[in-house]
Coordinates of C-alpha atoms in Angstrom, one line a residue:
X1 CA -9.9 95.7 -22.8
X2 CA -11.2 96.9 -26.7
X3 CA -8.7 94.5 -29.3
X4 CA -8.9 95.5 -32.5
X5 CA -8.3 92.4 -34.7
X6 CA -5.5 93.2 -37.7
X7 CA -6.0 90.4 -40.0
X8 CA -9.4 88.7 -40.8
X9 CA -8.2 86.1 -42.5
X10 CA -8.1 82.0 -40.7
X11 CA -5.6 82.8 -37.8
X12 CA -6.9 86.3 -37.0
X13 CA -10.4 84.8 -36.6
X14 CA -9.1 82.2 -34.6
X15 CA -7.6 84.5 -32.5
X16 CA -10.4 87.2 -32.3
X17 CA -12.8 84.1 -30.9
X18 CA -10.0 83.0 -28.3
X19 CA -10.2 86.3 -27.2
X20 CA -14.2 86.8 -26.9
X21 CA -14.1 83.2 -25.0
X22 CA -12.9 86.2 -22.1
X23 CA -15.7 88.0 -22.7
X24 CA -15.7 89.4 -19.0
X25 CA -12.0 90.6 -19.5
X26 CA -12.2 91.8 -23.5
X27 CA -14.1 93.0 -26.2
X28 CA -13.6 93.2 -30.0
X29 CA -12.9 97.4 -30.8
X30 CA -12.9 96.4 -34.6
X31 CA -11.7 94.4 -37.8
X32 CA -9.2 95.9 -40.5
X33 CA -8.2 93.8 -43.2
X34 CA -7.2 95.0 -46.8
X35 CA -10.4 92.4 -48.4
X36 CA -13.0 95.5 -47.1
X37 CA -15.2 92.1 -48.0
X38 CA -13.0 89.5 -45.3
X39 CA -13.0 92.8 -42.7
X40 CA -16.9 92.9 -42.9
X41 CA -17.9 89.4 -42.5
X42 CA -15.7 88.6 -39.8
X43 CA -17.0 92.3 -38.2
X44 CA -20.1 91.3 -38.2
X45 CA -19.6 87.6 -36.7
X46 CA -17.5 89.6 -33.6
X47 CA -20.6 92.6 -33.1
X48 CA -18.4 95.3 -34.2
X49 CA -17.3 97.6 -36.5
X50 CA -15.1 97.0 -39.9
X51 CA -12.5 99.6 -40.3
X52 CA -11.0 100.9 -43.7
X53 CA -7.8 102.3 -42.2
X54 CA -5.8 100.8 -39.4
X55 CA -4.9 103.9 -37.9
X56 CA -8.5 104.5 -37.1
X57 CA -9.1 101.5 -35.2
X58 CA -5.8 101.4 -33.2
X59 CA -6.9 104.6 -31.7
X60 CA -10.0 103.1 -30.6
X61 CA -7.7 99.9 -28.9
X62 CA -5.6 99.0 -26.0
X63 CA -4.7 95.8 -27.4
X64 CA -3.8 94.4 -31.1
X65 CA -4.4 91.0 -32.6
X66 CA -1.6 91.0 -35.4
X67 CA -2.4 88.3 -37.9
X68 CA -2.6 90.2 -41.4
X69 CA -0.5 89.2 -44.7
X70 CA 3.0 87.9 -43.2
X71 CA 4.9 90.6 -45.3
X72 CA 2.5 93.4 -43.7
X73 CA 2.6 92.1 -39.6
X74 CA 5.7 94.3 -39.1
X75 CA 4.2 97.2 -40.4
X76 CA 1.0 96.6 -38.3
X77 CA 2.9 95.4 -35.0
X78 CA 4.9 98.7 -35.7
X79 CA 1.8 100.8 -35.9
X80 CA 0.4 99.3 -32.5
X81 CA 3.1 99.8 -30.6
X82 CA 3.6 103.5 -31.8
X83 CA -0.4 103.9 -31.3
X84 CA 0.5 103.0 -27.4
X85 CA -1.1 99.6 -28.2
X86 CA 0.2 96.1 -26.8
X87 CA 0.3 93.3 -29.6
X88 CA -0.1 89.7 -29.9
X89 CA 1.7 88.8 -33.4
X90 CA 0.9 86.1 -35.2
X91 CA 4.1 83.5 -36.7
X92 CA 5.7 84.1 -39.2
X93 CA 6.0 87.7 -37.2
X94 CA 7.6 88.7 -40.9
X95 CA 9.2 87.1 -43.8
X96 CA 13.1 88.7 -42.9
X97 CA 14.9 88.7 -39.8
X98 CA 15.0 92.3 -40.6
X99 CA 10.8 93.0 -40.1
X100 CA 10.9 91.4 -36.5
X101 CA 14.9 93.5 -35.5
X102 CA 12.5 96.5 -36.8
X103 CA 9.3 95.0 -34.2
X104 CA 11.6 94.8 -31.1
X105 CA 13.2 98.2 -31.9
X106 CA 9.7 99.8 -31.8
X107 CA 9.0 97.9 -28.1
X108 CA 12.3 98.8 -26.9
X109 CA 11.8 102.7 -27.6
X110 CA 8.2 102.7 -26.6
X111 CA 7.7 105.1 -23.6
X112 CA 5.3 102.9 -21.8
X113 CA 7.2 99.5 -22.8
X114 CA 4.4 97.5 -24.6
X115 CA 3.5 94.1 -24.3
X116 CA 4.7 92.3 -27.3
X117 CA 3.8 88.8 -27.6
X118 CA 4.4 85.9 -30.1
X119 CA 1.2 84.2 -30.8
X120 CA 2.6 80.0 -30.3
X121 CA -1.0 78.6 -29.2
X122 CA 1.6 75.0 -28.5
X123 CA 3.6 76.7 -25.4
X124 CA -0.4 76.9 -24.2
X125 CA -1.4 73.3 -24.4
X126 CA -2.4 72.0 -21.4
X127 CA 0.4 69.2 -21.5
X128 CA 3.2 71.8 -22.0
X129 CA 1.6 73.8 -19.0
X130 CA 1.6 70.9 -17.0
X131 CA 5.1 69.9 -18.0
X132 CA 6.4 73.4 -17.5
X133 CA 5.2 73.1 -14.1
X134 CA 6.6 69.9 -13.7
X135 CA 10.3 71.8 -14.7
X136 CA 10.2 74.5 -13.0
X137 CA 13.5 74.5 -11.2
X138 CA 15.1 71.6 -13.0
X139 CA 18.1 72.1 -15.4
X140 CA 16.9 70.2 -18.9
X141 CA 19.2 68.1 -20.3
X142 CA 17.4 67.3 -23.5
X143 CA 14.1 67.9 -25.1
X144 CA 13.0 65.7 -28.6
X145 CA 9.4 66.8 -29.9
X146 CA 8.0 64.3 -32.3
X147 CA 4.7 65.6 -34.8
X148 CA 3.1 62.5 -37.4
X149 CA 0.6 63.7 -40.0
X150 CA -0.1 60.6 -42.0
X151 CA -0.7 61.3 -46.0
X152 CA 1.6 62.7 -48.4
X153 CA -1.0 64.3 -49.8
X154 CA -1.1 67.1 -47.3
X155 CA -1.5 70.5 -48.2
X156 CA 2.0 72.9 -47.4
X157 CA 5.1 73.1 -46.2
X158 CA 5.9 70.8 -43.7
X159 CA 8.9 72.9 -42.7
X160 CA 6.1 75.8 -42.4
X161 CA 2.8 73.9 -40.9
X162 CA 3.9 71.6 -38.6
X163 CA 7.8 72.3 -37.6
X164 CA 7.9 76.1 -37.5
X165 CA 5.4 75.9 -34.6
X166 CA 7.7 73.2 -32.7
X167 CA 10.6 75.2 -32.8
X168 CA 8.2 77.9 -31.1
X169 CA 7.9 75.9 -28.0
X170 CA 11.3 74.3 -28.3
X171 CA 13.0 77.9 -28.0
X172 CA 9.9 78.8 -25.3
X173 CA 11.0 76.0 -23.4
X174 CA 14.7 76.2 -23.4
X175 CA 14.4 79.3 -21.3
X176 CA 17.0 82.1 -22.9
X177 CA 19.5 79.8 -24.0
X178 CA 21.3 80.5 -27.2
X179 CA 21.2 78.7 -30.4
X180 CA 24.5 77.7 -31.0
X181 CA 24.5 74.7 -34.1
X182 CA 21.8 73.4 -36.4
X183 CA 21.7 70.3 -37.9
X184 CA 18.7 69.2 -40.3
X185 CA 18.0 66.7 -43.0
X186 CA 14.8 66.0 -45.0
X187 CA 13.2 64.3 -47.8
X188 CA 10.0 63.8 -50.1
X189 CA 7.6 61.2 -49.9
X190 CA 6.8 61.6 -53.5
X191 CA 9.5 61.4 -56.7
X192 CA 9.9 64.9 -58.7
X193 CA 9.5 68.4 -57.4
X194 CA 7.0 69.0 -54.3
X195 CA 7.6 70.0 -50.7
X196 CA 9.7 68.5 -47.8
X197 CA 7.6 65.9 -46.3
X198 CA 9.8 64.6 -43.6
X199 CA 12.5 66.4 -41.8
X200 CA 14.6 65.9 -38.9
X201 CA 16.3 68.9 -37.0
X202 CA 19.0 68.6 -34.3
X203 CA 20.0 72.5 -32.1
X204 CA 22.6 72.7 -29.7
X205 CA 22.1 75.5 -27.1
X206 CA 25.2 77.6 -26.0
X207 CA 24.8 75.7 -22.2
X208 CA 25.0 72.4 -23.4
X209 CA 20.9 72.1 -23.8
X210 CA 20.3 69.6 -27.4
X211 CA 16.9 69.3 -29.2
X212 CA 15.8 66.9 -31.4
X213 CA 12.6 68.0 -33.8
X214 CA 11.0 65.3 -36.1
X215 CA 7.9 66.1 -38.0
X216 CA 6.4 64.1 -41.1
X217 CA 3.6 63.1 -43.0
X218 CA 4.8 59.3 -43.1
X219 CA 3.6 56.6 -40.3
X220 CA 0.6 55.0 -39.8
X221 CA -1.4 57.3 -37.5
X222 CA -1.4 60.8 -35.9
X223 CA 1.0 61.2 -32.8
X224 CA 2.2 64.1 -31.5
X225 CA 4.9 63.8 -28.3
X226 CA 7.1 66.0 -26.2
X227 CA 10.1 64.8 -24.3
X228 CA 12.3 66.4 -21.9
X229 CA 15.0 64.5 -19.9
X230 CA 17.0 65.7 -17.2
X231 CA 19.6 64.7 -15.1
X232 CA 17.2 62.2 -13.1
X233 CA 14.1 62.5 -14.6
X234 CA 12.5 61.9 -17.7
X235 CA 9.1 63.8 -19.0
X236 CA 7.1 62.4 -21.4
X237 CA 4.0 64.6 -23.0
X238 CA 1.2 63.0 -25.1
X239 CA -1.1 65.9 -27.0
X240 CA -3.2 63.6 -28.1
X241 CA -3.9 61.1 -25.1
X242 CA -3.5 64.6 -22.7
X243 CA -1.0 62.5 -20.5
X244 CA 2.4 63.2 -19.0
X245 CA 4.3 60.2 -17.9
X246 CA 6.8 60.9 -15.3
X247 CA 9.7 58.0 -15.6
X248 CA 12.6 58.2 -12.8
X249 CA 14.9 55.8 -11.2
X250 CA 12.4 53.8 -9.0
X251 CA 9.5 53.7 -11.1
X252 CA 7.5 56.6 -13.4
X253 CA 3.9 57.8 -13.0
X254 CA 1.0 58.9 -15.7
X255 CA -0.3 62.2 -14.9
X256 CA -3.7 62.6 -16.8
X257 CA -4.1 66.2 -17.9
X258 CA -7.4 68.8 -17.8
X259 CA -8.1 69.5 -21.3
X260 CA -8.5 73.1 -22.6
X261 CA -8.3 75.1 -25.8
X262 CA -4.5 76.3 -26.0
X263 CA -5.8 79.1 -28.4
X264 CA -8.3 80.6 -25.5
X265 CA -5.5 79.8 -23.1
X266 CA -2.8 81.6 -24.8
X267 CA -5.2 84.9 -24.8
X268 CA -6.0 84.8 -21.4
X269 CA -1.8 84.6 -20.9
X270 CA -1.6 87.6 -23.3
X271 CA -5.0 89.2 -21.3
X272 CA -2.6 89.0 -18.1
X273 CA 0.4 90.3 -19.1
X274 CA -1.4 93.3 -20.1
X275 CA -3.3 93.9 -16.8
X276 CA -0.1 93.1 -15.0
X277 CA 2.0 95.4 -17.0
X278 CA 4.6 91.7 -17.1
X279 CA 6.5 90.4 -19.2
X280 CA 4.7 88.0 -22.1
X281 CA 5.1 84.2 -21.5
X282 CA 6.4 84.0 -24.9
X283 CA 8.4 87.5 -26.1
X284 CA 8.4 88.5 -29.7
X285 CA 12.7 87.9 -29.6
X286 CA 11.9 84.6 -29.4
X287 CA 10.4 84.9 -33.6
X288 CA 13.6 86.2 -34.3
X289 CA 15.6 83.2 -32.9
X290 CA 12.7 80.7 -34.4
X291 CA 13.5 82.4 -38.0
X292 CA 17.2 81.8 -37.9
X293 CA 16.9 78.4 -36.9
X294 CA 14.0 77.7 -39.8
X295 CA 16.4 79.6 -42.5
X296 CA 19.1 77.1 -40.8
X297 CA 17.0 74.3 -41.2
X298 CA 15.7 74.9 -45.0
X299 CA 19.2 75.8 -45.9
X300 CA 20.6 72.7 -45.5
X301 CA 18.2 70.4 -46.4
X302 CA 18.5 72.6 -49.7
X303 CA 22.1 72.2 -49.9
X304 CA 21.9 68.2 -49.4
X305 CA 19.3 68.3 -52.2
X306 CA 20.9 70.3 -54.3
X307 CA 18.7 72.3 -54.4
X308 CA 18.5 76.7 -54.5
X309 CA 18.2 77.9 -51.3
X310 CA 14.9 79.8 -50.2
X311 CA 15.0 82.0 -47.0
X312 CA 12.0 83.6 -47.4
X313 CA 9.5 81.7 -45.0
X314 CA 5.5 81.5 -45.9
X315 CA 2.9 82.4 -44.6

């Protein structure tokens, strides 16, 4: 399958050698990027061919790696899917609701129904596999995800870095149901101006389904959890150990985890889809629901700051 690679900048490259770790089922058809410079060195790392124009490589693709400049993915995702190409699109999918309404339009009217996936390399983990396996047929109940990234002195947005990509696999996870409520609070570490450094988010789902999403750059050491209860059971998914302890009425179990790359993972998902013509494991919709629940979230954490409102989300 020839992927051309739309975006040569840290997450396209990521992506492109995810993709090459398939090298049986994929090649690289080309690199555009708008830095001619950025398009050519990452060209020549992948063994092929920097294009000027995107237009020329998507005719030379089957499938698309979108991971350009956030405020150009929807015209590039656009331009895929009209080429006959099926895409895997980098988050932020755009910077307005309106980009990604404009994305799923083009999939819907496309005569051979492309495969349009969302690029959330978490959903891919090997715990979240396992514990998705684990759920399969079980009604959740509740699901908490908990990220710590000691030192205020982190670069970013936390609300961008770290919680935009739990919300990802909180929405992948809760199946189709429908945000109903959002709740969020968040402060800084630091006195003065600077970026939310701790933040707490609570969703209700329309059947009944709560999350509870804490990430911050205050604690001691790294941890990074996932939790989901249900009516009898309780799931409880450690990144970094790669365990998943199973707690239920009459005692609980530690499942130990075979570690993999989520980022090759999540291209062989996206390799599948295409070759079976199926539906993505995570759909492009779900960036639409993810951006309404960030603008949520940064809204009123704003508000309780008093601060202006931004709904704009970075790259």
């Amino acid at each position: 399958m020839r992927t051309a690679v739309l975006g040569a900048g840290p997450a396209g490259e990521r992506h492109a050698h995810a993709f090459l770790a398939h090298a049986g089922r994929c090649m690289a058809a080309g690199v555009f990027d708008p830095d001619p410079g950025q398009a050519a060195a990452l060209a020549q790392a992948l063994g092929c061919d920097a294009f000027e124009r995107p237009e020329a490589l998507l005719a030379r693709a089957d499938a698309a790696i979108v991971a350009g400049r956030v405020e150009d993915r929807p015209a590039l995702a656009r331009m895929a899917i009209h080429a006959g190409v099926d895409v895997l699109v980098e988050p932020p999918a755009a910077t307005q609701a309106e980009g990604i309404h404009r994305v799923l339009s083009a999939v819907v009217r496309a005569p051979r129904r492309q495969v349009a996936q969302l690029a959330v390399p978490g959903f891919h983990e090997p715990v979240v596999r396992g514990l998705r396996e684990l759920l399969q047929g079980r009604p959740l109940v509740a699901i908490r995800t908990e990220r710590v990234r000691p030192g205020s002195g982190a670069k970013g947005d936390l609300l961008d870095e770290v919680l935009l990509g739990d919300v990802h696999v909180v929405l992948a996870l809760a199946r189709g149901s429908e945000v109903l409520t959002t709740q969020a609070a968040g402060r800084r570490l630091r006195s003065g101006a600077g970026p939310i450094e701790h933040a707490e988010v609570l969703v209700n789902f329309d059947d009944g389904l709560v999350a509870s999403l804490v990430a911050t750059h205050a604690g001691p050491t790294p941890a990074r959890r996932l939790s989901v209860t249900t009516q009898a059971e309780r799931f409880e998914a450690d990144f970094l150990a790669g365990t998943i302890e199973v707690v239920r009425a009459h005692g609980s179990e530690r499942l130990e985890v075979v570690r993999g790359d989520a980022w090759v993972l999540q291209a062989g998902a996206f390799l599948q889809a295409v070759e079976r013509r199926s539906p993505p494991p995570v759909g492009l919709g779900i960036a639409l629901h993810a951006q309404e629940v960030a603008v949520a979230v940064r809204k009123r954490i704003a508000l309780a700051a008093h601060e202006p409102v931004r709904t704009v989300l970075a790259a």
